[in-house]
Tab-separated table of C-alpha atoms in Angstrom:
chain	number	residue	atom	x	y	z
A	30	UNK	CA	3.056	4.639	58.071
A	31	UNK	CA	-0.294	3.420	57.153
A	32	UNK	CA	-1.459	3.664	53.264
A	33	UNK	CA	-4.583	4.474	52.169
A	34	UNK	CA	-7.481	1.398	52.409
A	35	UNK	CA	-8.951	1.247	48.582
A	36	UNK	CA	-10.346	-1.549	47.247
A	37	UNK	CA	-8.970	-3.102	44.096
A	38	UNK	CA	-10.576	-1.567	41.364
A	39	UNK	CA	-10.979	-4.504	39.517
A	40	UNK	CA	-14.091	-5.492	41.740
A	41	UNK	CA	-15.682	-2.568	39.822
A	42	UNK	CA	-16.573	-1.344	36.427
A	43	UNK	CA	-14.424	1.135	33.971
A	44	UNK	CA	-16.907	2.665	32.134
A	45	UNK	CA	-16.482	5.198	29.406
A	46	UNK	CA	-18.758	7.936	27.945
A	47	UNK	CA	-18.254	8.889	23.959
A	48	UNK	CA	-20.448	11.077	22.304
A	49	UNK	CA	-21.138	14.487	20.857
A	50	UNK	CA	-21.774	17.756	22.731
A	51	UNK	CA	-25.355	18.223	23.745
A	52	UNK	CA	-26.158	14.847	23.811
A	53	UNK	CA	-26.735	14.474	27.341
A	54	UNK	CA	-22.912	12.814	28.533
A	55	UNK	CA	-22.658	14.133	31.082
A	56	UNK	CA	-25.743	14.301	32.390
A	57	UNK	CA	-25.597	10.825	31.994
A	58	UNK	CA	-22.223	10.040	33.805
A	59	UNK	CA	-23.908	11.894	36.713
A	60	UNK	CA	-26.955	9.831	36.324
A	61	UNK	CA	-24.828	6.528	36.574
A	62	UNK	CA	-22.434	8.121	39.470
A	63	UNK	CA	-26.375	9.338	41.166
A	64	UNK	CA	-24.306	12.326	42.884
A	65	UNK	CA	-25.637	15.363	41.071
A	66	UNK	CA	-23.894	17.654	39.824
A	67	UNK	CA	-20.723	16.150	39.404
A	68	UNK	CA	-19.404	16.123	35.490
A	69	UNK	CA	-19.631	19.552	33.614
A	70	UNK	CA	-20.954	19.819	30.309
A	71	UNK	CA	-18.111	20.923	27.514
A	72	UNK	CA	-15.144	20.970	29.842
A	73	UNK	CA	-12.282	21.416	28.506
A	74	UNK	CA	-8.944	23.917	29.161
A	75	UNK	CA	-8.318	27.493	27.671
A	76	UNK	CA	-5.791	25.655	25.582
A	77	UNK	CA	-8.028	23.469	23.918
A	78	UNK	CA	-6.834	20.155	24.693
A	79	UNK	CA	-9.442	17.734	25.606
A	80	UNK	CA	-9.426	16.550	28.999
A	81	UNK	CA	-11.196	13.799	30.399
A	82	UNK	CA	-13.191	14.204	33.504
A	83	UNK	CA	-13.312	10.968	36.418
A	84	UNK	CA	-15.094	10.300	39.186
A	85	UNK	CA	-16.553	7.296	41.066
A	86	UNK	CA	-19.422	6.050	43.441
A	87	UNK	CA	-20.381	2.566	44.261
A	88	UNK	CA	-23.784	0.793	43.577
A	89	UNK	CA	-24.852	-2.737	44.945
A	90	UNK	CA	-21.280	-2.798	46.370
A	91	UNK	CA	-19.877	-2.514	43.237
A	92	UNK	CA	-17.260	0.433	42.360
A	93	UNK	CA	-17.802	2.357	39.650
A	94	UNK	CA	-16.078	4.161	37.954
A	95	UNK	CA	-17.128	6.553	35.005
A	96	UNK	CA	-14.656	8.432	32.825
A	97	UNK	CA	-16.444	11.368	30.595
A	98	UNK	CA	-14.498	12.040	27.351
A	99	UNK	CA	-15.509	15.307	25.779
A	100	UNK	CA	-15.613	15.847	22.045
A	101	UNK	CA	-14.936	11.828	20.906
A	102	UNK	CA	-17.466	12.051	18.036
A	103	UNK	CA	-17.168	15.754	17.358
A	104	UNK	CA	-16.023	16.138	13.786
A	105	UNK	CA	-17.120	20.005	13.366
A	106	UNK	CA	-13.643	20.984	11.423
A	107	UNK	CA	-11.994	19.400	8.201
A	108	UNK	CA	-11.264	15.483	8.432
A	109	UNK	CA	-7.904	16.075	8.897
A	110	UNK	CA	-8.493	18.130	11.967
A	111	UNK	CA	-11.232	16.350	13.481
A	112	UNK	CA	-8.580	13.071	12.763
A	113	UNK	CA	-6.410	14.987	15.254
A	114	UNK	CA	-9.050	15.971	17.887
A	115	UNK	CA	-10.157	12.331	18.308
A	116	UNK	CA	-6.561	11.039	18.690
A	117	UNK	CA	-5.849	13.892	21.380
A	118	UNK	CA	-9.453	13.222	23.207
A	119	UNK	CA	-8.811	9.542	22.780
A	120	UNK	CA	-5.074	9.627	23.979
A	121	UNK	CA	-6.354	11.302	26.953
A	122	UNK	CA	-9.313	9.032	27.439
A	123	UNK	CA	-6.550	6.398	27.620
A	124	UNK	CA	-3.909	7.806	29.967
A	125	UNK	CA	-7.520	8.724	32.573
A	126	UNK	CA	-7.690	5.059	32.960
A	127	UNK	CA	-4.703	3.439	31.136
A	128	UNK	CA	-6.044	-0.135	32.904
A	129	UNK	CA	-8.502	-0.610	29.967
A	130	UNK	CA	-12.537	-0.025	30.127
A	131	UNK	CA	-15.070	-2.628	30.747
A	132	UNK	CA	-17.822	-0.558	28.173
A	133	UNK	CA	-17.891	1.929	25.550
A	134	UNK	CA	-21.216	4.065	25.828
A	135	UNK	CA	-22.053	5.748	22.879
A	136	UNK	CA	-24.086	8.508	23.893
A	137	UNK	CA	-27.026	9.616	21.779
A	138	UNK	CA	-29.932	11.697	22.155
A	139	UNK	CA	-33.070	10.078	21.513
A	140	UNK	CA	-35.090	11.806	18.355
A	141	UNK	CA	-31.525	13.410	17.098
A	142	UNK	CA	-30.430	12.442	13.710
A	143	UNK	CA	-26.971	10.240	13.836
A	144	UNK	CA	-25.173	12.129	11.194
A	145	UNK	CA	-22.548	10.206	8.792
A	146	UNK	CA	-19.736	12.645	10.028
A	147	UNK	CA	-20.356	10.977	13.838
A	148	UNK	CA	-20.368	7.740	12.093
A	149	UNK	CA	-16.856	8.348	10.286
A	150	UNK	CA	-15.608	9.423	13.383
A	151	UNK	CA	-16.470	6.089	15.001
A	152	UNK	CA	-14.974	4.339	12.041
A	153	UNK	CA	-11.680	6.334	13.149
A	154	UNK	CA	-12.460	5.186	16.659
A	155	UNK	CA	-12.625	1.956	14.771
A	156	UNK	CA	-8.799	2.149	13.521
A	157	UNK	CA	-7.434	3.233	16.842
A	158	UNK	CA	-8.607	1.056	19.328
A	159	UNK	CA	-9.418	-2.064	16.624
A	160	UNK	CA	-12.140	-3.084	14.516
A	161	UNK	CA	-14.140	-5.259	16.941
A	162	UNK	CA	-13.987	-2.617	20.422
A	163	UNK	CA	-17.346	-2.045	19.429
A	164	UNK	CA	-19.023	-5.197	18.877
A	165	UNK	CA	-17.146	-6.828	22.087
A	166	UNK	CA	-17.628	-3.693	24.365
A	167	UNK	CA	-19.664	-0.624	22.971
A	168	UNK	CA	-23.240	-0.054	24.158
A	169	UNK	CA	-25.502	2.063	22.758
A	170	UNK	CA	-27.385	4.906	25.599
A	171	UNK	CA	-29.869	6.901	24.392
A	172	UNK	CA	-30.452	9.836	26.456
A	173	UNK	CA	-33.857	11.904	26.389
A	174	UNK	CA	-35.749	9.357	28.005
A	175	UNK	CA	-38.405	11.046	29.508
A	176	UNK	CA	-39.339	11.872	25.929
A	177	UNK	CA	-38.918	8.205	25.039
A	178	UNK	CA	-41.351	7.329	27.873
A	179	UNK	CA	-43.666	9.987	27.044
A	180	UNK	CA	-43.639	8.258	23.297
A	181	UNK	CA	-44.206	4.814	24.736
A	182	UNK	CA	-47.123	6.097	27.162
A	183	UNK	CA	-48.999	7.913	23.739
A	184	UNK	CA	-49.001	4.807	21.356
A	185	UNK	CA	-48.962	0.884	22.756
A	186	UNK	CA	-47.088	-0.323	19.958
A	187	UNK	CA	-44.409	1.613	20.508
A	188	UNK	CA	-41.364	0.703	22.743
A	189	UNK	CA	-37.029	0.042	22.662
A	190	UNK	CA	-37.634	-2.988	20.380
A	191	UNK	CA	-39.978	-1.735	17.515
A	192	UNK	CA	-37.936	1.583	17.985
A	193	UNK	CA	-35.020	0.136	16.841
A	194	UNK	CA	-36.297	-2.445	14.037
A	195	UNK	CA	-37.581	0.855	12.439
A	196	UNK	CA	-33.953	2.657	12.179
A	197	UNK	CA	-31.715	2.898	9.104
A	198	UNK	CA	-28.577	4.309	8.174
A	199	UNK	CA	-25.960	5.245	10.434
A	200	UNK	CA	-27.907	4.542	13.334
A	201	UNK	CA	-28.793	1.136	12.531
A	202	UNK	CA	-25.090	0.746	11.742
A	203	UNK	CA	-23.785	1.677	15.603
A	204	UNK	CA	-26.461	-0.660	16.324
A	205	UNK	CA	-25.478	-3.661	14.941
A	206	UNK	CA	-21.507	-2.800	15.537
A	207	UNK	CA	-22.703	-2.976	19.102
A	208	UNK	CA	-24.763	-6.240	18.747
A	209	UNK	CA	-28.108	-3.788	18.868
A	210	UNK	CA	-27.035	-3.385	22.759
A	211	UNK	CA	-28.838	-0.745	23.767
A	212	UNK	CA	-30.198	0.860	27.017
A	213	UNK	CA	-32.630	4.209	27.645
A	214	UNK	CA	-31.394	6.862	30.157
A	215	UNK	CA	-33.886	9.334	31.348
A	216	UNK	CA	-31.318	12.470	33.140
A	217	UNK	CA	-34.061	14.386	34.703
A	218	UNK	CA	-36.241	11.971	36.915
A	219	UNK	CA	-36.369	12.506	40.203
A	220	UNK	CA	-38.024	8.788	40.466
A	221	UNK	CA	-35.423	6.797	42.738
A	222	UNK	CA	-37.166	3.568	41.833
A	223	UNK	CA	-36.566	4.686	37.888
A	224	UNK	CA	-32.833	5.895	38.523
A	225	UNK	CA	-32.368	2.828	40.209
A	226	UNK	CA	-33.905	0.524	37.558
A	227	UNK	CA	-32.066	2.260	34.384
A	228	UNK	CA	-28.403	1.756	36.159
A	229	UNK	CA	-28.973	-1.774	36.954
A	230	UNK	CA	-30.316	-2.666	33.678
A	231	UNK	CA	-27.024	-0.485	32.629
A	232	UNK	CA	-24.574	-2.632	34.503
A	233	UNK	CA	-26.525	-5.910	33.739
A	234	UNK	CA	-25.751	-5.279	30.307
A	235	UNK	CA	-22.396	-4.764	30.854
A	236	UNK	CA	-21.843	-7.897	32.546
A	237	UNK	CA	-23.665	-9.778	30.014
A	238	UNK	CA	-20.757	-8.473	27.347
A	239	UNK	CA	-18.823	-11.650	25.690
A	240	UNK	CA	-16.163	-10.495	27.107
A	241	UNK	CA	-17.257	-11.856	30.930
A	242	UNK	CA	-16.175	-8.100	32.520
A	243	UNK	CA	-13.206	-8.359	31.302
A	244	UNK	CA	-11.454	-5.204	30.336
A	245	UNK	CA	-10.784	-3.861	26.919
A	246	UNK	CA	-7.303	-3.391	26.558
A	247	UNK	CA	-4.579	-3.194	23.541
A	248	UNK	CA	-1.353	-2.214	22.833
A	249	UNK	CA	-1.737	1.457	23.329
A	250	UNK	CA	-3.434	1.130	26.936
A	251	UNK	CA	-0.928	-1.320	27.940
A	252	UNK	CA	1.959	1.548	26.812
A	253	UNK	CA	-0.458	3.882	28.072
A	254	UNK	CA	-0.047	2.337	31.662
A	255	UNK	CA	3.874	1.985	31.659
A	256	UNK	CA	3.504	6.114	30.425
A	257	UNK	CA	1.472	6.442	33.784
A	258	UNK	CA	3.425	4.566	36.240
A	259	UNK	CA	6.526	5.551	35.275
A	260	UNK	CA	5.137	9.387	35.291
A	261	UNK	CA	3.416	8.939	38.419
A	262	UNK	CA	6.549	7.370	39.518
A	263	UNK	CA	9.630	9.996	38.533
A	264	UNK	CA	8.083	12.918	38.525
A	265	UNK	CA	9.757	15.206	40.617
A	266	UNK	CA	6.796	16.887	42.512
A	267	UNK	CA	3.866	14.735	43.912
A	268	UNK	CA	1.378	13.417	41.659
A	269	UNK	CA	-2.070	12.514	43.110
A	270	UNK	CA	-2.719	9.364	42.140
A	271	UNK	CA	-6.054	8.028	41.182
A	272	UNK	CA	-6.254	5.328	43.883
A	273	UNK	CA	-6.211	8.764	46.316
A	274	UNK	CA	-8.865	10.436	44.673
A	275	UNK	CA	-11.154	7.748	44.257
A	276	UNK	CA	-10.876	6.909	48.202
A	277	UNK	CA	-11.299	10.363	48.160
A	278	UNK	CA	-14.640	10.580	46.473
A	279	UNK	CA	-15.747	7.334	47.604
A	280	UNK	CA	-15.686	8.792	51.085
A	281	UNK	CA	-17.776	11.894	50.162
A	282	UNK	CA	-20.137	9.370	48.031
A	283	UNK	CA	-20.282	7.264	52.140
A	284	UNK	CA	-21.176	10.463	53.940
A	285	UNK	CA	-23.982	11.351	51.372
A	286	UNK	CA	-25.851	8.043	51.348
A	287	UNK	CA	-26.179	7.922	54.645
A	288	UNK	CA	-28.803	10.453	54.617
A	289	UNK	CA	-31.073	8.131	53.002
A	290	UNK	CA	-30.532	6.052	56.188
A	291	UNK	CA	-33.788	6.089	58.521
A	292	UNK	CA	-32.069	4.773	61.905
A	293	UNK	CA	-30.270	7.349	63.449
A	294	UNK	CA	-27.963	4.652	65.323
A	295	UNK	CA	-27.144	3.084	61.874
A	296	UNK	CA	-26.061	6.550	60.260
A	297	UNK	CA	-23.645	7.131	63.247
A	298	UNK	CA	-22.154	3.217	62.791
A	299	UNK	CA	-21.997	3.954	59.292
A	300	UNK	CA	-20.361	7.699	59.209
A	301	UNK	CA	-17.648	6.052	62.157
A	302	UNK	CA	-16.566	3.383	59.982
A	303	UNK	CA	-15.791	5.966	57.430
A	304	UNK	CA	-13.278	7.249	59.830
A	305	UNK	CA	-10.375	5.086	59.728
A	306	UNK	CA	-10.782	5.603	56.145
A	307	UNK	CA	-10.179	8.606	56.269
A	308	UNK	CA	-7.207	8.564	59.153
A	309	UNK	CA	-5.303	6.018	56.112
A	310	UNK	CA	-5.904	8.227	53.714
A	311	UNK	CA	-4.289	11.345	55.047
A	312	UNK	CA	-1.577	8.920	56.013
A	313	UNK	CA	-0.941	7.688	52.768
A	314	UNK	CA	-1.028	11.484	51.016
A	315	UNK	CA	1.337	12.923	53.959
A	316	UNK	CA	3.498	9.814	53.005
A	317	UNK	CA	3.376	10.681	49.058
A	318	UNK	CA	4.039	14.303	50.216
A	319	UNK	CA	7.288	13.724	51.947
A	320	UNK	CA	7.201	17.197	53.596
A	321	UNK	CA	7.364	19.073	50.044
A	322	UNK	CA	3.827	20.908	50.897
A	323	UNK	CA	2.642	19.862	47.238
A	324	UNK	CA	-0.380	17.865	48.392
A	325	UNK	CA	-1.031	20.374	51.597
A	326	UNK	CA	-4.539	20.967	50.500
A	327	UNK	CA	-5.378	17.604	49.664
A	328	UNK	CA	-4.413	16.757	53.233
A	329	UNK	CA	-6.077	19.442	54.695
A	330	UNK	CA	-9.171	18.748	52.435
A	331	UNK	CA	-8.997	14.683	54.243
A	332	UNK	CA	-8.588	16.860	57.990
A	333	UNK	CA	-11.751	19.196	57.350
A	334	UNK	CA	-13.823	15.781	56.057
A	335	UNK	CA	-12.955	14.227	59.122
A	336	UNK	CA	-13.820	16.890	61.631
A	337	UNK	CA	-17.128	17.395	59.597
A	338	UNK	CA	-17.801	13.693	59.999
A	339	UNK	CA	-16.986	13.662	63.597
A	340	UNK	CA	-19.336	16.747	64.409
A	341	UNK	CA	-22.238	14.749	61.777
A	342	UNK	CA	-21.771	11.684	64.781
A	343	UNK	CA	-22.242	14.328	67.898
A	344	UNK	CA	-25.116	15.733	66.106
A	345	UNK	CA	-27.186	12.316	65.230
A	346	UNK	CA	-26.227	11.291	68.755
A	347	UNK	CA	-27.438	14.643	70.231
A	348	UNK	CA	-30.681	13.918	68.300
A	349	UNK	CA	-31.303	10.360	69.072
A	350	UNK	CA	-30.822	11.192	72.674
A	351	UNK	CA	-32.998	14.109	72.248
A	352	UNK	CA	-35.822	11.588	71.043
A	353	UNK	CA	-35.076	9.400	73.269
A	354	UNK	CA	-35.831	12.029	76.252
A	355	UNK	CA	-38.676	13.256	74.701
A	356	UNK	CA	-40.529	9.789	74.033
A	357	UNK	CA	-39.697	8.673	77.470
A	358	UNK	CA	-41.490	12.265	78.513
A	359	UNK	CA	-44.470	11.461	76.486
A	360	UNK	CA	-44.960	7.704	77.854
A	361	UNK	CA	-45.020	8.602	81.352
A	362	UNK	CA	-47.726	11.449	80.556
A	363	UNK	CA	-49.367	8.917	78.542
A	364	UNK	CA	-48.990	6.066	81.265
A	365	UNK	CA	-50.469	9.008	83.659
A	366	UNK	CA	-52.925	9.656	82.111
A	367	UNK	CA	-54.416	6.237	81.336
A	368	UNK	CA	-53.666	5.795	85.241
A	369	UNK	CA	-55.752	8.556	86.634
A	370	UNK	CA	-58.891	7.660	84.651
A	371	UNK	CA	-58.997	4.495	85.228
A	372	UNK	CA	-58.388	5.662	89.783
A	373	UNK	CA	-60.807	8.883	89.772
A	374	UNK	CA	-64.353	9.342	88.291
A	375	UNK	CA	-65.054	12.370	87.290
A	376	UNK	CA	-64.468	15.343	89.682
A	377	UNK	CA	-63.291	18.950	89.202
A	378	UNK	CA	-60.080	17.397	90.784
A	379	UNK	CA	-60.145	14.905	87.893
A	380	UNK	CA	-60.771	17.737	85.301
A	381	UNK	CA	-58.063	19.860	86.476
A	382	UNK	CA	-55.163	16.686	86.553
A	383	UNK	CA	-55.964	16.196	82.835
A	384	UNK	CA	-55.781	19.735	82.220
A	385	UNK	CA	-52.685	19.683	83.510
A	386	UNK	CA	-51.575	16.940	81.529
A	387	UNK	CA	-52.770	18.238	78.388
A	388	UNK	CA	-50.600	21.311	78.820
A	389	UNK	CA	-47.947	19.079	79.490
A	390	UNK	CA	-48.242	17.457	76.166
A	391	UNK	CA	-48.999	20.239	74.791
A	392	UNK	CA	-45.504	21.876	75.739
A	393	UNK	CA	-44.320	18.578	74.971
A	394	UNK	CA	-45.548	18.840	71.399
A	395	UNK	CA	-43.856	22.547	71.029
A	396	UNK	CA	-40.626	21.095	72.455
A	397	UNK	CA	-40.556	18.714	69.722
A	398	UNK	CA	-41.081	20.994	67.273
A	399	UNK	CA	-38.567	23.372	68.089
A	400	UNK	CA	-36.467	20.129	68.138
A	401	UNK	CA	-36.850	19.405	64.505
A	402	UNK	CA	-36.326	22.728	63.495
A	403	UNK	CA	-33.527	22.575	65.722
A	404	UNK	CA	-32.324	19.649	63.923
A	405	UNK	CA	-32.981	20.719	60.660
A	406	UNK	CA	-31.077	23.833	60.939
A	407	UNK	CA	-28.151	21.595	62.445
A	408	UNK	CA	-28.323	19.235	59.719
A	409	UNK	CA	-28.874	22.155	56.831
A	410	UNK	CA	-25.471	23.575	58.318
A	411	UNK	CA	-23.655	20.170	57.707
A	412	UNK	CA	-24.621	20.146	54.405
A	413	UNK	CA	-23.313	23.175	53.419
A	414	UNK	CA	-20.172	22.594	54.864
A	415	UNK	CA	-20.181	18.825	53.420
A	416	UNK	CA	-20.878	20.816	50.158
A	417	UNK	CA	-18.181	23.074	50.327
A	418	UNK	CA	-15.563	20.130	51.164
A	419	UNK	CA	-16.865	18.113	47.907
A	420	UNK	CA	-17.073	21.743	46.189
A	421	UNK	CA	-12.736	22.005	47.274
A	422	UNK	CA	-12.262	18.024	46.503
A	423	UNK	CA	-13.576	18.902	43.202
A	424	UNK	CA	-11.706	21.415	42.902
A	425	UNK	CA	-8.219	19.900	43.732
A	426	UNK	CA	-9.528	17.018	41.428
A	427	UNK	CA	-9.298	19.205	38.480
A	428	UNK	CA	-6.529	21.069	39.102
A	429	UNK	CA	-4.657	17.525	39.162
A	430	UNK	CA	-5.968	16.626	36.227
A	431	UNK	CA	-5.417	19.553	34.394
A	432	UNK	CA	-1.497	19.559	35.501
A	433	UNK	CA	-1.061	16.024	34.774
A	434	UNK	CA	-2.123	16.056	31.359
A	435	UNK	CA	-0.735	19.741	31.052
A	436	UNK	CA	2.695	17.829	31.590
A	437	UNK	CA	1.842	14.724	29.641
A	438	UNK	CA	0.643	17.215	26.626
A	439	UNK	CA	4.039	18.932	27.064
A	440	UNK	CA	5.892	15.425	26.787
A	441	UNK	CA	4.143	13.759	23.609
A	442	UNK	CA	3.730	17.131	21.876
A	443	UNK	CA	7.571	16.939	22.217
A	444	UNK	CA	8.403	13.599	21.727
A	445	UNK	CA	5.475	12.077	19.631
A	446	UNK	CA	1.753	11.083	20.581
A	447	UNK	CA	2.975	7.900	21.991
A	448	UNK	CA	-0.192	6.406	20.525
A	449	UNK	CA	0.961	6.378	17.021
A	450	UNK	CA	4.564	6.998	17.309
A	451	UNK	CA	6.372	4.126	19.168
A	452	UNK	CA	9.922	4.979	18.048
A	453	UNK	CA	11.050	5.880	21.260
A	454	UNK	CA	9.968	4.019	24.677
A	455	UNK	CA	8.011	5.267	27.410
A	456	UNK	CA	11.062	4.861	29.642
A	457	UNK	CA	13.597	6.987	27.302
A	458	UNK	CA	11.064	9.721	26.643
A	459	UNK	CA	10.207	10.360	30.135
A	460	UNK	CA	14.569	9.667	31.178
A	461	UNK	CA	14.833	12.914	28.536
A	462	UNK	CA	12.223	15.069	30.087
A	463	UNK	CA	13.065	14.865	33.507
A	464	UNK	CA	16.641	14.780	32.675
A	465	UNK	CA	16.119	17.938	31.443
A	466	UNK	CA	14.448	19.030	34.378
A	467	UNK	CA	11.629	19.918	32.147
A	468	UNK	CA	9.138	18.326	34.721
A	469	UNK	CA	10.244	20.283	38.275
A	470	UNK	CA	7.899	23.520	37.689
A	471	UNK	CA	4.826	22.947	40.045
């Protein structure tokens, strides 16, 4: 049976968003993803534990992916307790994409004081992940550009480089621990050119790293991906895995951009190649179901994206031919028009043909009209239901992450965060669990 067509992620960027609450993360991940709405501010479960959010889009042909950990630098409870809260947000962060991360953004808003507790969290950070993740991958993104720009637009001398040789304290600190890598992200533009120019200046900056693109890894990631395999592997209901859900979005991200198509015939050649995507990817998920039912929806989500794609093609195709019919209308009226003045002088016979033509082109004009609205109506109606399909995918999305790290929180909170304790492998923790059966509840 045919398995789902991704492309290897490694022709993309892992990127990963730390900062406080209300600094603008996740507007920002949605920024860098340009899909809108897609990361929720303070998401987390009833339970408390911190769970990373994931999703992807592609930019200059590049895959992206962006991983939004909530609550990395918030320290609001004693140091022992916001000690804990980091390693559980940062465990998490590193089970969401246990392949490593190609940048660290540290997320702050512009004109908000960096406070020494965020800075003693990053020092924590620090002693976790190693004492140069930072200086090799971290970047600095300072959200609240608009306000930046405003500041730049009201005084000449002031801009991102006399900005920053003006800082002290903490601030100044991230800066230099990050080689004073820094980039401005204005969330609220609705300037293409400007949401454009911020995300490639983003990713140029990332590329630029010492490290060449390559990822940031350590021992804890690379345990971190045997912990994920294996799970993915022996767990004894279906696990969605990520290469799924980012075909998965990266289909939704396909059918969206090719709005901003203007030939009709290159929107239909572009939504039809999206179909045997989509025909390998319910393959591959039937496959990984293996008649249990416990990806049904996910399956039925791939169905109801297909049939919405196939009626998107019959309705561009309807409208081109449409146009088509309608400009061929209007060339002969033109062409008869020309003709008859330049045959007949002026004659009541004469005035009455152009009469006629004029209402001709006049009920040509009103059948165009009611074509666009037509059309519009059409196309408003596929983007609700396109809407509600993304609105489900999301939906599933989160449900699978919350039950895998649901189970993985039930594992180390039983056998030891398998970041710090490494008395017992992987392989004999998860043998124990499932063993157990502790792992069959769906």
């Amino acid at each position: 049976m045919a398995q789902a067509s991704v492309k290897p992620r490694s022709t993309g960027l892992d990127i990963i968003l730390i900062g406080k609450s209300g600094n603008g993360k996740s507007s920002t991940g949605n920024s860098i993803l340009r899909r809108g709405n897609i990361f929720k501010p303070s998401y987390s479960t009833s339970s408390g534990t911190k769970i990373p959010q994931f999703e992807w889009s592609k930019f200059d042909d590049r895959i992206l992916q962006v991983v939004d950990s909530p609550g990395v630098l918030d320290s609001s409870e004693d140091e022992a307790g916001g000690i804990t809260l980091v390693h559980k947000a940062l465990q998490n962060a590193v089970l969401a994409n246990p392949r490593g991360y190609h940048a660290f953004l540290i997320v702050i808003k512009f004109a908000t004081r960096f406070t020494e507790d965020e800075q003693k969290t990053v020092k924590i950070l620090k002693g976790i992940l190693g004492e140069t993740f930072l200086k090799n991958y971290g970047i600095v993104l300072m959200t609240n550009g608009d306000t930046f720009e405003f500041n730049c637009r009201k005084d000449k001398n002031f801009n991102l480089e006399t900005f920053c040789a003006v800082q002290t304290g903490p601030f100044k600190n991230i800066l230099e621990e990050c080689n004073n890598r820094i980039v401005v992200f204005n969330n609220i533009t609705q300037d293409e050119e400007v949401k454009h120019k911020q995300l490639k200046q983003l990713i140029d900056t990332i590329d630029q790293l010492k490290n060449h693109r390559r990822r940031y890894t350590n021992e804890h990631f690379n345990k971190a991906d045997k912990f994920y395999q294996h799970f993915v592997a022996t767990a004894s209901i279906p696990i969605v895995t990520k290469e799924f859900l980012q075909e998965q979005s990266l289909i939704i991200h396909a059918i969206t951009s090719c709005e901003t198509l203007q030939d009709g015939q290159e929107k239909i050649n572009s939504l039809s190649c999206l179909l045997p995507r989509l025909e390998a990817l319910r393959d591959g998920l039937q496959e990984k179901d293996r008649g249990t039912g416990a990806l049904r929806d996910f399956i039925t989500n791939a169905e109801d994206t297909r049939r919405m794609i196939e009626t998107r093609i019959k309705l561009y195709t309807d409208i081109m031919n449409k146009l088509n019919a309608i400009k061929k209308k209007s060339d002969k009226l033109e062409q008869e028009e020309i003709e008859f003045n330049k045959k007949n002088k002026k004659s009541s016979v004469a005035e009455n043909k152009i009469k006629e033509i004029l209402e001709q082109k006049l009920r040509l004009k009103e059948e165009i009209e009611g074509n666009q609205k037509h059309n519009v109506e059409m196309l408003n109606n596929s983007n609700r239901q396109l809407n509600e399909i993304d609105e489900k995918r999301k939906g599933l999305h989160q449900e699978t992450n919350e039950f895998f790290f649901e189970k993985v929180d039930f594992v180390v909170s039983t056998y030891g965060n398998f970041i710090i304790d490494t008395a017992m492998s992987v392989a004999e923790i998860l043998t124990n669990v499932l063993t157990n059966n502790m792992l069959g509840d769906n």
